[in-house]
Amino acid sequence: MLDPSVIRDLRKIVGPANLLTEPEELTVYSYDATRLTAVPDAVARPATAEEVSRILLLANRKKFPVSPRGAGTGMSGGSVPRRGGIVLSFERMNRILEIDEANRVAVAEPGVITGDLQREAESRGLFYPPDPASSNFCTLGGNVAECAGGLRAVKYGVTKDYVLGLEVVLPTGEIIRTGARTRKSVAGYDLTRLIVGSEGTLGVITKIVVRLVPLPERVETLAAFFGDRGAALRVLPDTTKKRIVPRTFEFVDGAALRAAEGYLRTGPPSGAAAMLLIETDGSADSASREMDAIEAICREAGAAAVRRAKDRSEQALLWKLRKAISPALYAIKPVKINEDIVVPVDRIGAMLGAIDAAAARHGLLIVNFGHAGDGNIHTNIMIEERERAAAELAVREILETAVRLDGSISGEHGIGMCKSAYLPLEVGKDALAVMKRIKQALDPNTVLNPGKIFIDPERGAFDPSSGRGTGNAE
Ligand SMILES: Cc1cc2nc3c(=O)[nH]c(=O)nc-3n(C[C@H](O)[C@H](O)[C@H](O)COP(=O)(O)OP(=O)(O)OC[C@H]3O[C@@H](n4cnc5c(N)ncnc54)[C@H](O)[C@@H]3O)c2cc1C
């Protein structure tokens, strides 16, 4: 519980209308897409970096936790205020401050919805490529904090490849600027890269400078359906051999496809064992030429059906199927344990084989889909509540395999509170110790987003039986 004097001070900083303390208001800020919940003592909605700074100075003086929150679409419990205290919400810091067309740079506040920035850039012939599937409802601040990836990473990279500079309020209240507005800058340590992906534990992001690229003239979209998963998996290496880099290369397995088809009631199910959703972009000529080649590769690999979108509405229809998978999976079983492993692309087959083996060993249904073009597979263990213990055993085996295959336990969702017990698996004890020393140096009183990334010394490791995956998330 926060001291009443803290509530009074917070009210003075953000104004009475922007300090929420009513239980029904607090509930709204208590969870993210994992559906893990912890109710904060208060929610502050600052309007400036200076207000954020004053809040953090107060937090250090009075020793209360501060958890930054964008839109709460995170998949690892990152914004959930595990130790109570206050949630810092950026809904008032939601302006696109500048689109600098001459330098192809945008400057935005952290509460901007990613899709709004994409659309604003596109209206000027420019392109902000990072594209998490949640782009219409997640924030740029959350993307930077998680280093969000998404659908176009295969060709364009992830959020860290676009962030040029940041304004950051350190946990101890200082306001710093990192990076520059230029492509080049090697002045000192790269603090921008340190903050990107730090999951709201090293600083509060209050301004973001990103680079933009020219908007591609044309996008081609194709869906290919296969009776055999192995055949679908051959398309990516064959595409690489032709030196084509599609902008999107999504893989959907048969169970996920059936669920989405049933959910959308699209008519008779395709009966496919796998679907690929592929996009190329570039000049009108190159995008079409590359997609012609990919279409031929799909047919040679044995695709049972290939659908190539003729216009934007057909593109939207194909994407509708892919985007329906998340909610559709709940028709299979009530609990979804979502993992986010990534492996080098030539090991996707080995990874999926290991996942099948884990499913068989533990008698579980595991459904896979995701951004196969960059090796990032969303592995969904669909369970009844009573299967949770078996599911957690499978999770460990799957994460161990991803690391053994030179991959990562999280491609884009972050460690948050769900995966801290597994982090040493990947980074080892010495690198983990360095990370902890960085956290300690920047946040000596552990006020900023405690209980995330590292096992919480106060609360212990995340308890897998605490209800993860019972909601309607990715
Ligand atoms: C349907 C669905 C699809 C998704 N698809 C993808 C995908 O394709 N790719 C992908 O990468 N992710 C995806 N996600 C996960 C999620 O949308 C991303 O992690 C996103 O970046 C989170 O943004 P947010 O604004 O919701 O952040 P939140 O969930 O509110 O917070 C996420 C983290 O960022 C921190 N944070 C937020 N704002 C700030 C700030 N201003 N300063 C410091 N720290 C801050 C929080 O403390 C927390 O640790 C998906 C989620 C859903 C529900």
Short mmCIF file of C-alpha atoms and ligand atoms in Angstrom, two decimals:
data_model
loop_
_atom_site.label_atom_id
_atom_site.label_comp_id
_atom_site.label_asym_id
_atom_site.label_seq_id
_atom_site.Cartn_x
_atom_site.Cartn_y
_atom_site.Cartn_z
CA MET A 1 0.00 0.00 0.00
CA LEU A 2 1.24 3.47 -0.85
CA ASP A 3 1.57 6.01 1.90
CA PRO A 4 -1.22 8.67 1.62
CA SER A 5 1.48 11.36 1.44
CA VAL A 6 2.83 9.64 -1.71
CA ILE A 7 -0.62 9.75 -3.29
CA ARG A 8 -0.84 13.47 -2.47
CA ASP A 9 2.60 14.12 -3.99
CA LEU A 10 1.79 12.11 -7.13
CA ARG A 11 -1.44 14.08 -7.52
CA LYS A 12 0.54 17.30 -7.39
CA ILE A 13 2.89 16.05 -10.11
CA VAL A 14 0.38 14.80 -12.70
CA GLY A 15 -2.77 16.64 -11.60
CA PRO A 16 -5.75 15.06 -9.82
CA ALA A 17 -7.42 13.87 -13.05
CA ASN A 18 -4.33 11.89 -14.00
CA LEU A 19 -3.80 9.93 -10.83
CA LEU A 20 -6.18 6.98 -10.73
CA THR A 21 -6.88 5.20 -7.45
CA GLU A 22 -10.41 3.75 -7.77
CA PRO A 23 -10.44 -0.08 -7.75
CA GLU A 24 -12.30 -0.36 -11.06
CA GLU A 25 -9.77 1.97 -12.69
CA LEU A 26 -6.82 0.07 -11.25
CA THR A 27 -8.14 -3.25 -12.58
CA VAL A 28 -7.87 -1.92 -16.13
CA TYR A 29 -4.10 -1.50 -15.68
CA SER A 30 -3.50 -4.78 -13.86
CA TYR A 31 -2.81 -7.25 -16.69
CA ASP A 32 -1.36 -7.74 -20.13
CA ALA A 33 -1.97 -10.28 -22.91
CA THR A 34 -0.68 -13.14 -20.74
CA ARG A 35 -3.69 -12.44 -18.47
CA LEU A 36 -1.36 -12.50 -15.49
CA THR A 37 -2.64 -9.90 -13.07
CA ALA A 38 -1.40 -7.75 -10.21
CA VAL A 39 -3.39 -4.69 -9.22
CA PRO A 40 -1.35 -1.48 -8.77
CA ASP A 41 -1.90 0.91 -5.85
CA ALA A 42 -2.28 3.82 -8.27
CA VAL A 43 -1.94 4.71 -11.94
CA ALA A 44 -0.14 7.90 -12.97
CA ARG A 45 -0.61 9.36 -16.43
CA PRO A 46 2.24 11.83 -16.95
CA ALA A 47 2.30 14.33 -19.82
CA THR A 48 6.02 15.14 -19.93
CA ALA A 49 9.47 13.69 -19.25
CA GLU A 50 9.79 16.18 -16.39
CA GLU A 51 6.72 14.69 -14.69
CA VAL A 52 8.14 11.19 -15.17
CA SER A 53 11.41 12.39 -13.65
CA ARG A 54 9.69 13.85 -10.58
CA ILE A 55 7.74 10.59 -10.12
CA LEU A 56 10.95 8.55 -10.19
CA LEU A 57 12.70 10.90 -7.78
CA LEU A 58 9.76 10.45 -5.41
CA ALA A 59 9.84 6.66 -5.91
CA ASN A 60 13.50 6.59 -4.88
CA ARG A 61 12.81 8.74 -1.84
CA LYS A 62 9.76 6.78 -0.68
CA LYS A 63 10.82 3.38 -2.11
CA PHE A 64 7.83 2.32 -4.16
CA PRO A 65 7.82 0.37 -7.46
CA VAL A 66 7.03 2.04 -10.78
CA SER A 67 5.92 -0.14 -13.73
CA PRO A 68 5.79 1.51 -17.18
CA ARG A 69 2.88 0.42 -19.36
CA GLY A 70 2.06 1.08 -23.01
CA ALA A 71 -1.09 -0.67 -24.23
CA GLY A 72 -0.68 -3.82 -22.14
CA THR A 73 -0.49 -6.13 -25.17
CA GLY A 74 2.80 -7.64 -23.98
CA MET A 75 3.15 -11.42 -24.01
CA SER A 76 5.47 -11.84 -21.03
CA GLY A 77 3.85 -9.95 -18.14
CA GLY A 78 6.32 -7.03 -18.56
CA SER A 79 3.90 -4.27 -17.60
CA VAL A 80 2.15 -6.20 -14.81
CA PRO A 81 2.95 -4.45 -11.49
CA ARG A 82 4.06 -7.61 -9.73
CA ARG A 83 5.11 -5.79 -6.54
CA GLY A 84 2.29 -3.24 -6.58
CA GLY A 85 3.23 0.45 -6.46
CA ILE A 86 2.27 2.60 -9.43
CA VAL A 87 1.72 1.95 -13.09
CA LEU A 88 3.04 4.69 -15.36
CA SER A 89 0.76 4.94 -18.36
CA PHE A 90 1.59 6.92 -21.50
CA GLU A 91 -1.83 7.50 -22.99
CA ARG A 92 -1.35 11.29 -22.69
CA MET A 93 2.10 11.18 -24.31
CA ASN A 94 0.72 10.04 -27.64
CA ARG A 95 1.80 12.62 -30.22
CA ILE A 96 3.76 12.10 -33.42
CA LEU A 97 6.01 15.12 -32.96
CA GLU A 98 7.65 15.24 -36.35
CA ILE A 99 7.98 13.49 -39.68
CA ASP A 100 11.19 14.86 -41.17
CA GLU A 101 10.86 13.88 -44.81
CA ALA A 102 14.23 15.30 -45.90
CA ASN A 103 16.13 13.15 -43.40
CA ARG A 104 13.62 10.26 -43.35
CA VAL A 105 13.20 10.45 -39.60
CA ALA A 106 10.16 10.42 -37.30
CA VAL A 107 10.03 11.65 -33.72
CA ALA A 108 7.25 10.40 -31.48
CA GLU A 109 6.12 10.13 -27.90
CA PRO A 110 5.96 6.63 -26.39
CA GLY A 111 2.16 6.36 -26.28
CA VAL A 112 1.75 6.63 -30.07
CA ILE A 113 -0.02 3.57 -31.50
CA THR A 114 2.44 1.88 -33.87
CA GLY A 115 -0.12 1.59 -36.68
CA ASP A 116 -0.76 5.36 -36.49
CA LEU A 117 2.93 6.06 -37.07
CA GLN A 118 2.99 3.56 -39.95
CA ARG A 119 -0.04 5.20 -41.58
CA GLU A 120 1.27 8.74 -41.09
CA ALA A 121 4.61 7.77 -42.67
CA GLU A 122 2.87 6.01 -45.57
CA SER A 123 0.70 9.07 -46.28
CA ARG A 124 4.00 10.84 -47.10
CA GLY A 125 5.49 8.06 -49.21
CA LEU A 126 7.63 6.82 -46.33
CA PHE A 127 7.64 3.51 -44.50
CA TYR A 128 8.15 2.43 -40.87
CA PRO A 129 8.75 -1.31 -41.37
CA PRO A 130 8.59 -2.89 -37.86
CA ASP A 131 5.18 -4.52 -37.81
CA PRO A 132 4.14 -6.52 -34.76
CA ALA A 133 0.85 -8.30 -35.44
CA SER A 134 -0.54 -6.09 -32.65
CA SER A 135 0.38 -2.86 -34.50
CA ASN A 136 -3.14 -1.48 -34.41
CA PHE A 137 -3.27 -1.54 -30.63
CA CYS A 138 0.27 -1.58 -29.19
CA THR A 139 2.43 1.49 -28.54
CA LEU A 140 5.77 2.57 -29.88
CA GLY A 141 7.13 2.82 -26.31
CA GLY A 142 6.16 -0.81 -25.67
CA ASN A 143 7.74 -1.82 -29.00
CA VAL A 144 11.01 -0.12 -28.12
CA ALA A 145 11.02 -1.59 -24.61
CA GLU A 146 10.41 -5.10 -26.02
CA CYS A 147 12.36 -4.64 -29.27
CA ALA A 148 9.24 -5.83 -31.06
CA GLY A 149 9.70 -7.86 -34.21
CA GLY A 150 6.74 -8.99 -36.22
CA LEU A 151 5.69 -9.79 -39.72
CA ARG A 152 8.24 -7.91 -41.82
CA ALA A 153 11.38 -8.69 -39.82
CA VAL A 154 12.53 -11.23 -42.39
CA LYS A 155 13.43 -8.46 -44.83
CA TYR A 156 13.47 -5.29 -42.75
CA GLY A 157 14.70 -6.29 -39.29
CA VAL A 158 13.18 -5.43 -35.92
CA THR A 159 12.57 -2.32 -33.83
CA LYS A 160 16.24 -1.95 -32.78
CA ASP A 161 17.19 -1.60 -36.45
CA TYR A 162 15.09 1.59 -36.71
CA VAL A 163 15.61 3.40 -33.40
CA LEU A 164 18.20 6.15 -33.89
CA GLY A 165 17.85 7.88 -30.57
CA LEU A 166 15.80 8.15 -27.40
CA GLU A 167 14.92 10.45 -24.56
CA VAL A 168 15.01 8.37 -21.42
CA VAL A 169 14.27 9.09 -17.79
CA LEU A 170 16.65 7.00 -15.72
CA PRO A 171 15.29 5.11 -12.70
CA THR A 172 17.02 7.71 -10.51
CA GLY A 173 15.23 10.58 -12.29
CA GLU A 174 17.86 12.05 -14.64
CA ILE A 175 16.63 12.81 -18.17
CA ILE A 176 19.14 11.71 -20.82
CA ARG A 177 19.24 11.72 -24.60
CA THR A 178 20.83 8.79 -26.41
CA GLY A 179 21.92 8.36 -30.03
CA ALA A 180 21.36 10.98 -32.71
CA ARG A 181 19.10 11.82 -35.65
CA THR A 182 21.66 10.49 -38.08
CA ARG A 183 22.32 7.00 -39.38
CA LYS A 184 25.87 7.28 -38.08
CA SER A 185 26.91 8.07 -34.53
CA VAL A 186 29.58 6.33 -32.49
CA ALA A 187 29.93 8.83 -29.68
CA GLY A 188 30.50 6.73 -26.59
CA TYR A 189 28.69 3.58 -25.54
CA ASP A 190 25.55 2.76 -27.48
CA LEU A 191 23.01 3.55 -24.78
CA THR A 192 20.18 3.43 -27.31
CA ARG A 193 20.81 -0.28 -27.89
CA LEU A 194 21.01 -0.82 -24.14
CA ILE A 195 17.57 0.67 -23.58
CA VAL A 196 15.91 -0.96 -26.62
CA GLY A 197 14.69 -4.34 -25.40
CA SER A 198 15.33 -3.56 -21.72
CA GLU A 199 11.65 -4.23 -20.98
CA GLY A 200 11.06 -1.10 -18.92
CA THR A 201 13.69 -2.06 -16.34
CA LEU A 202 16.54 0.38 -17.12
CA GLY A 203 14.74 3.59 -18.02
CA VAL A 204 11.45 5.14 -18.98
CA ILE A 205 11.31 6.04 -22.67
CA THR A 206 9.74 9.46 -23.18
CA LYS A 207 10.72 10.29 -26.77
CA ILE A 208 11.66 8.08 -29.72
CA VAL A 209 13.55 8.96 -32.90
CA VAL A 210 13.20 6.35 -35.64
CA ARG A 211 14.46 6.15 -39.18
CA LEU A 212 12.05 5.66 -42.06
CA VAL A 213 12.63 4.17 -45.49
CA PRO A 214 10.97 4.87 -48.85
CA LEU A 215 7.55 3.24 -49.18
CA PRO A 216 7.78 0.24 -51.54
CA GLU A 217 5.79 0.78 -54.71
CA ARG A 218 4.10 -2.62 -54.70
CA VAL A 219 3.26 -5.47 -52.30
CA GLU A 220 2.41 -8.96 -53.59
CA THR A 221 0.68 -11.47 -51.31
CA LEU A 222 0.36 -15.22 -51.73
CA ALA A 223 -1.01 -18.06 -49.61
CA ALA A 224 0.06 -21.63 -50.35
CA PHE A 225 -1.52 -24.72 -48.82
CA PHE A 226 0.39 -27.98 -48.44
CA GLY A 227 -0.68 -31.54 -47.63
CA ASP A 228 2.69 -32.13 -46.04
CA ARG A 229 4.56 -29.88 -43.56
CA GLY A 230 7.98 -30.92 -44.88
CA ALA A 231 7.05 -29.72 -48.37
CA ALA A 232 6.04 -26.31 -46.99
CA LEU A 233 9.33 -26.03 -45.11
CA ARG A 234 11.31 -26.59 -48.34
CA VAL A 235 9.99 -23.33 -49.81
CA LEU A 236 12.14 -21.07 -47.63
CA PRO A 237 15.56 -22.57 -48.50
CA ASP A 238 14.57 -22.74 -52.18
CA THR A 239 13.59 -19.05 -52.04
CA THR A 240 16.90 -18.18 -50.38
CA LYS A 241 18.78 -20.08 -53.10
CA LYS A 242 17.13 -17.80 -55.66
CA ARG A 243 18.44 -14.81 -53.68
CA ILE A 244 14.97 -13.55 -52.95
CA VAL A 245 14.20 -11.96 -49.59
CA PRO A 246 10.41 -11.90 -49.10
CA ARG A 247 9.20 -9.19 -46.77
CA THR A 248 6.97 -11.64 -44.93
CA PHE A 249 7.15 -15.41 -44.66
CA GLU A 250 4.56 -16.78 -42.23
CA PHE A 251 4.10 -20.46 -41.42
CA VAL A 252 0.84 -21.88 -40.04
CA ASP A 253 0.52 -25.55 -39.12
CA GLY A 254 -2.53 -27.70 -39.87
CA ALA A 255 -4.10 -27.47 -36.40
CA ALA A 256 -3.79 -23.66 -36.34
CA LEU A 257 -5.22 -23.44 -39.84
CA ARG A 258 -8.19 -25.68 -38.98
CA ALA A 259 -8.88 -23.57 -35.90
CA ALA A 260 -8.79 -20.30 -37.90
CA GLU A 261 -10.98 -21.73 -40.70
CA GLY A 262 -13.52 -22.92 -38.15
CA TYR A 263 -13.45 -19.59 -36.32
CA LEU A 264 -14.04 -17.57 -39.50
CA ARG A 265 -16.41 -20.20 -40.96
CA THR A 266 -14.67 -19.79 -44.31
CA GLY A 267 -16.45 -22.78 -45.81
CA PRO A 268 -15.11 -26.32 -46.19
CA PRO A 269 -11.69 -26.63 -44.48
CA SER A 270 -8.69 -26.77 -46.79
CA GLY A 271 -7.50 -29.96 -45.07
CA ALA A 272 -3.94 -28.67 -45.42
CA ALA A 273 -1.12 -29.73 -43.09
CA ALA A 274 0.54 -26.34 -43.45
CA MET A 275 -0.04 -22.90 -44.94
CA LEU A 276 2.52 -20.31 -45.95
CA LEU A 277 1.61 -16.65 -46.21
CA ILE A 278 4.28 -14.84 -48.18
CA GLU A 279 4.73 -11.23 -49.30
CA THR A 280 7.25 -9.56 -51.56
CA ASP A 281 7.64 -5.83 -52.03
CA GLY A 282 9.68 -3.33 -54.01
CA SER A 283 9.16 -1.76 -57.40
CA ALA A 284 6.05 -3.04 -59.22
CA ASP A 285 8.28 -5.05 -61.49
CA SER A 286 10.57 -6.62 -58.89
CA ALA A 287 7.78 -7.45 -56.40
CA SER A 288 5.84 -9.31 -59.13
CA ARG A 289 8.89 -11.02 -60.55
CA GLU A 290 9.96 -12.27 -57.13
CA MET A 291 6.46 -13.50 -56.33
CA ASP A 292 6.27 -15.31 -59.68
CA ALA A 293 9.43 -17.18 -58.67
CA ILE A 294 8.04 -17.97 -55.20
CA GLU A 295 4.77 -19.18 -56.68
CA ALA A 296 6.72 -21.55 -58.93
CA ILE A 297 8.75 -22.78 -55.94
CA CYS A 298 5.56 -23.47 -53.96
CA ARG A 299 4.09 -25.45 -56.87
CA GLU A 300 7.30 -27.41 -57.37
CA ALA A 301 7.37 -28.19 -53.65
CA GLY A 302 3.92 -29.75 -54.07
CA ALA A 303 1.50 -27.08 -52.89
CA ALA A 304 -2.05 -28.40 -53.12
CA ALA A 305 -3.41 -24.89 -53.69
CA VAL A 306 -1.93 -21.45 -54.23
CA ARG A 307 -3.91 -18.25 -53.88
CA ARG A 308 -2.33 -15.02 -55.08
CA ALA A 309 -4.11 -11.81 -54.09
CA LYS A 310 -5.18 -9.64 -57.02
CA ASP A 311 -5.84 -6.51 -55.02
CA ARG A 312 -5.84 -5.03 -51.54
CA SER A 313 -9.14 -6.60 -50.52
CA GLU A 314 -7.87 -10.07 -51.42
CA GLN A 315 -4.67 -9.35 -49.51
CA ALA A 316 -6.78 -8.38 -46.50
CA LEU A 317 -8.76 -11.63 -46.75
CA LEU A 318 -5.60 -13.74 -46.67
CA TRP A 319 -4.31 -11.81 -43.67
CA LYS A 320 -7.65 -12.22 -41.94
CA LEU A 321 -7.06 -15.97 -41.81
CA ARG A 322 -3.56 -15.54 -40.34
CA LYS A 323 -4.70 -12.98 -37.77
CA ALA A 324 -7.68 -15.09 -36.68
CA ILE A 325 -5.40 -17.84 -35.37
CA SER A 326 -4.84 -16.28 -31.94
CA PRO A 327 -8.44 -16.12 -30.77
CA ALA A 328 -9.34 -19.25 -32.77
CA LEU A 329 -6.99 -21.48 -30.80
CA TYR A 330 -9.20 -21.21 -27.73
CA ALA A 331 -11.77 -23.34 -29.53
CA ILE A 332 -9.28 -26.21 -29.17
CA LYS A 333 -8.64 -25.97 -25.42
CA PRO A 334 -9.20 -23.31 -22.77
CA VAL A 335 -5.57 -22.57 -21.82
CA LYS A 336 -2.84 -21.45 -24.18
CA ILE A 337 0.81 -21.45 -23.08
CA ASN A 338 2.49 -19.34 -25.73
CA GLU A 339 6.23 -19.62 -26.34
CA ASP A 340 8.21 -17.48 -28.73
CA ILE A 341 11.35 -19.37 -29.65
CA VAL A 342 13.58 -18.48 -32.57
CA VAL A 343 16.17 -20.64 -34.33
CA PRO A 344 18.41 -20.17 -37.38
CA VAL A 345 16.12 -20.68 -40.37
CA ASP A 346 17.88 -23.85 -41.58
CA ARG A 347 16.96 -25.50 -38.24
CA ILE A 348 13.21 -24.82 -38.24
CA GLY A 349 12.49 -28.41 -39.31
CA ALA A 350 14.66 -29.77 -36.48
CA MET A 351 12.93 -27.46 -34.00
CA LEU A 352 9.44 -28.47 -35.12
CA GLY A 353 10.49 -32.14 -34.93
CA ALA A 354 11.65 -31.63 -31.33
CA ILE A 355 8.36 -29.89 -30.50
CA ASP A 356 6.41 -32.85 -31.94
CA ALA A 357 8.51 -35.20 -29.82
CA ALA A 358 7.88 -33.16 -26.66
CA ALA A 359 4.14 -33.15 -27.43
CA ALA A 360 4.13 -36.93 -27.85
CA ARG A 361 6.23 -37.51 -24.72
CA HIS A 362 3.90 -35.47 -22.54
CA GLY A 363 0.62 -36.29 -24.28
CA LEU A 364 0.02 -32.64 -25.24
CA LEU A 365 -1.42 -30.80 -28.20
CA ILE A 366 1.09 -28.22 -29.45
CA VAL A 367 0.15 -25.84 -32.24
CA ASN A 368 2.78 -23.85 -34.15
CA PHE A 369 2.60 -20.76 -36.31
CA GLY A 370 4.63 -17.62 -36.77
CA HIS A 371 7.32 -15.71 -38.53
CA ALA A 372 9.19 -18.64 -40.07
CA GLY A 373 11.12 -16.39 -42.46
CA ASP A 374 13.27 -15.30 -39.54
CA GLY A 375 13.05 -18.60 -37.63
CA ASN A 376 10.59 -17.25 -35.03
CA ILE A 377 7.91 -19.81 -34.20
CA HIS A 378 5.04 -19.16 -31.81
CA THR A 379 4.58 -22.47 -30.08
CA ASN A 380 1.22 -22.78 -28.36
CA ILE A 381 0.67 -25.58 -25.88
CA MET A 382 -3.09 -25.96 -25.72
CA ILE A 383 -4.18 -27.51 -22.44
CA GLU A 384 -6.85 -28.12 -19.87
CA GLU A 385 -5.93 -26.74 -16.44
CA ARG A 386 -5.01 -30.26 -15.22
CA GLU A 387 -2.30 -30.56 -17.93
CA ARG A 388 -0.34 -27.53 -16.70
CA ALA A 389 2.50 -29.46 -15.02
CA ALA A 390 3.10 -31.53 -18.16
CA ALA A 391 3.00 -28.34 -20.24
CA GLU A 392 5.68 -26.67 -18.13
CA LEU A 393 7.94 -29.74 -18.57
CA ALA A 394 7.43 -29.44 -22.32
CA VAL A 395 8.20 -25.70 -22.16
CA ARG A 396 11.58 -26.39 -20.56
CA GLU A 397 12.46 -29.03 -23.16
CA ILE A 398 11.42 -26.75 -26.03
CA LEU A 399 13.43 -23.80 -24.72
CA GLU A 400 16.47 -26.03 -24.15
CA THR A 401 16.23 -27.29 -27.72
CA ALA A 402 15.99 -23.74 -29.11
CA VAL A 403 19.19 -22.80 -27.27
CA ARG A 404 20.93 -26.03 -28.37
CA LEU A 405 20.08 -25.17 -31.98
CA ASP A 406 21.81 -21.77 -31.54
CA GLY A 407 18.49 -19.97 -31.22
CA SER A 408 16.87 -17.99 -28.45
CA ILE A 409 14.18 -18.56 -25.83
CA SER A 410 12.43 -15.39 -26.95
CA GLY A 411 12.44 -13.89 -30.42
CA GLU A 412 10.26 -10.89 -29.63
CA HIS A 413 8.03 -11.22 -26.57
CA GLY A 414 10.75 -10.70 -23.98
CA ILE A 415 11.51 -12.36 -20.66
CA GLY A 416 9.17 -10.32 -18.48
CA MET A 417 8.02 -12.30 -15.49
CA CYS A 418 7.26 -15.58 -17.29
CA LYS A 419 10.70 -16.63 -18.48
CA SER A 420 13.18 -15.34 -15.88
CA ALA A 421 13.87 -18.87 -14.64
CA TYR A 422 14.94 -19.86 -18.16
CA LEU A 423 17.15 -16.85 -18.95
CA PRO A 424 20.37 -18.46 -17.57
CA LEU A 425 19.82 -21.35 -20.00
CA GLU A 426 20.59 -19.01 -22.85
CA VAL A 427 22.88 -16.29 -21.53
CA GLY A 428 24.88 -18.22 -18.91
CA LYS A 429 25.76 -17.14 -15.39
CA ASP A 430 28.50 -14.60 -16.19
CA ALA A 431 26.43 -12.66 -18.74
CA LEU A 432 23.50 -12.79 -16.33
CA ALA A 433 25.73 -11.29 -13.63
CA VAL A 434 26.71 -8.45 -16.02
CA MET A 435 23.03 -7.76 -16.71
CA LYS A 436 22.30 -7.63 -13.00
CA ARG A 437 25.21 -5.24 -12.42
CA ILE A 438 23.88 -2.91 -15.13
CA LYS A 439 20.44 -2.97 -13.49
CA GLN A 440 21.97 -2.30 -10.08
CA ALA A 441 24.10 0.58 -11.41
CA LEU A 442 21.14 2.33 -13.03
CA ASP A 443 18.49 1.46 -10.48
CA PRO A 444 20.18 1.13 -7.07
CA ASN A 445 16.87 1.10 -5.19
CA THR A 446 15.16 -1.31 -7.64
CA VAL A 447 12.20 1.00 -8.15
CA LEU A 448 11.75 0.53 -11.92
CA ASN A 449 9.71 -2.50 -12.94
CA PRO A 450 11.02 -4.89 -10.26
CA GLY A 451 10.48 -8.61 -10.63
CA LYS A 452 11.07 -8.62 -14.40
CA ILE A 453 13.80 -10.29 -16.48
CA PHE A 454 15.56 -11.64 -13.34
CA ILE A 455 14.07 -13.98 -10.76
CA ASP A 456 12.49 -11.66 -8.20
CA PRO A 457 14.44 -11.98 -4.93
CA GLU A 458 11.28 -10.88 -3.05
CA ARG A 459 8.64 -12.93 -4.85
CA GLY A 460 10.77 -15.80 -6.13
CA ALA A 461 10.54 -17.34 -9.60
CA PHE A 462 7.32 -16.97 -11.56
CA ASP A 463 4.81 -19.62 -10.52
CA PRO A 464 3.67 -21.45 -13.67
CA SER A 465 0.39 -22.40 -12.01
CA SER A 466 -0.53 -18.72 -11.62
CA GLY A 467 -2.90 -18.67 -14.54
CA ARG A 468 -0.73 -17.77 -17.54
CA GLY A 469 -2.46 -18.33 -20.83
CA THR A 470 -6.06 -18.38 -19.76
CA GLY A 471 -6.95 -15.27 -21.72
CA ASN A 472 -7.62 -14.43 -25.30
CA ALA A 473 -4.18 -13.33 -26.41
CA GLU A 474 -1.78 -14.12 -29.23
C1 LIG B 1 -2.52 -10.34 -30.82
C2 LIG B 1 -1.09 -9.98 -30.49
C3 LIG B 1 -0.14 -10.06 -31.48
C4 LIG B 1 1.20 -9.76 -31.20
N1 LIG B 1 2.11 -9.84 -32.18
C5 LIG B 1 3.40 -9.51 -31.95
C6 LIG B 1 4.38 -9.58 -32.99
O1 LIG B 1 4.08 -9.95 -34.12
N2 LIG B 1 5.64 -9.22 -32.69
C7 LIG B 1 6.01 -8.79 -31.43
O2 LIG B 1 7.17 -8.44 -31.23
N3 LIG B 1 5.10 -8.74 -30.43
C8 LIG B 1 3.82 -9.08 -30.65
N4 LIG B 1 2.90 -9.03 -29.63
C9 LIG B 1 3.34 -8.64 -28.28
C10 LIG B 1 3.18 -7.12 -27.95
O3 LIG B 1 2.19 -6.52 -28.73
C11 LIG B 1 4.48 -6.38 -28.10
O4 LIG B 1 5.40 -6.85 -27.12
C12 LIG B 1 4.39 -4.86 -27.94
O5 LIG B 1 5.66 -4.31 -28.20
C13 LIG B 1 3.93 -4.41 -26.57
O6 LIG B 1 3.53 -3.05 -26.65
P1 LIG B 1 2.58 -2.41 -25.54
O7 LIG B 1 2.43 -0.97 -25.85
O8 LIG B 1 1.33 -3.17 -25.42
O9 LIG B 1 3.48 -2.61 -24.25
P2 LIG B 1 3.09 -3.18 -22.82
O10 LIG B 1 2.58 -4.55 -22.90
O11 LIG B 1 2.25 -2.18 -22.11
O12 LIG B 1 4.53 -3.19 -22.15
C14 LIG B 1 5.52 -4.05 -22.65
C15 LIG B 1 6.83 -3.74 -21.92
O13 LIG B 1 7.27 -2.45 -22.28
C16 LIG B 1 7.49 -1.65 -21.11
N5 LIG B 1 7.15 -0.28 -21.50
C17 LIG B 1 6.03 0.16 -22.10
N6 LIG B 1 6.12 1.47 -22.36
C18 LIG B 1 7.33 1.87 -21.90
C19 LIG B 1 8.03 3.11 -21.86
N7 LIG B 1 7.51 4.22 -22.37
N8 LIG B 1 9.25 3.16 -21.30
C20 LIG B 1 9.82 2.03 -20.79
N9 LIG B 1 9.22 0.83 -20.80
C21 LIG B 1 7.99 0.76 -21.36
C22 LIG B 1 6.61 -2.28 -20.05
O14 LIG B 1 7.09 -2.01 -18.75
C23 LIG B 1 6.70 -3.75 -20.40
O15 LIG B 1 7.86 -4.31 -19.85
C24 LIG B 1 1.57 -9.36 -29.88
C25 LIG B 1 0.60 -9.27 -28.88
C26 LIG B 1 -0.72 -9.58 -29.17
C27 LIG B 1 -1.73 -9.48 -28.08
#
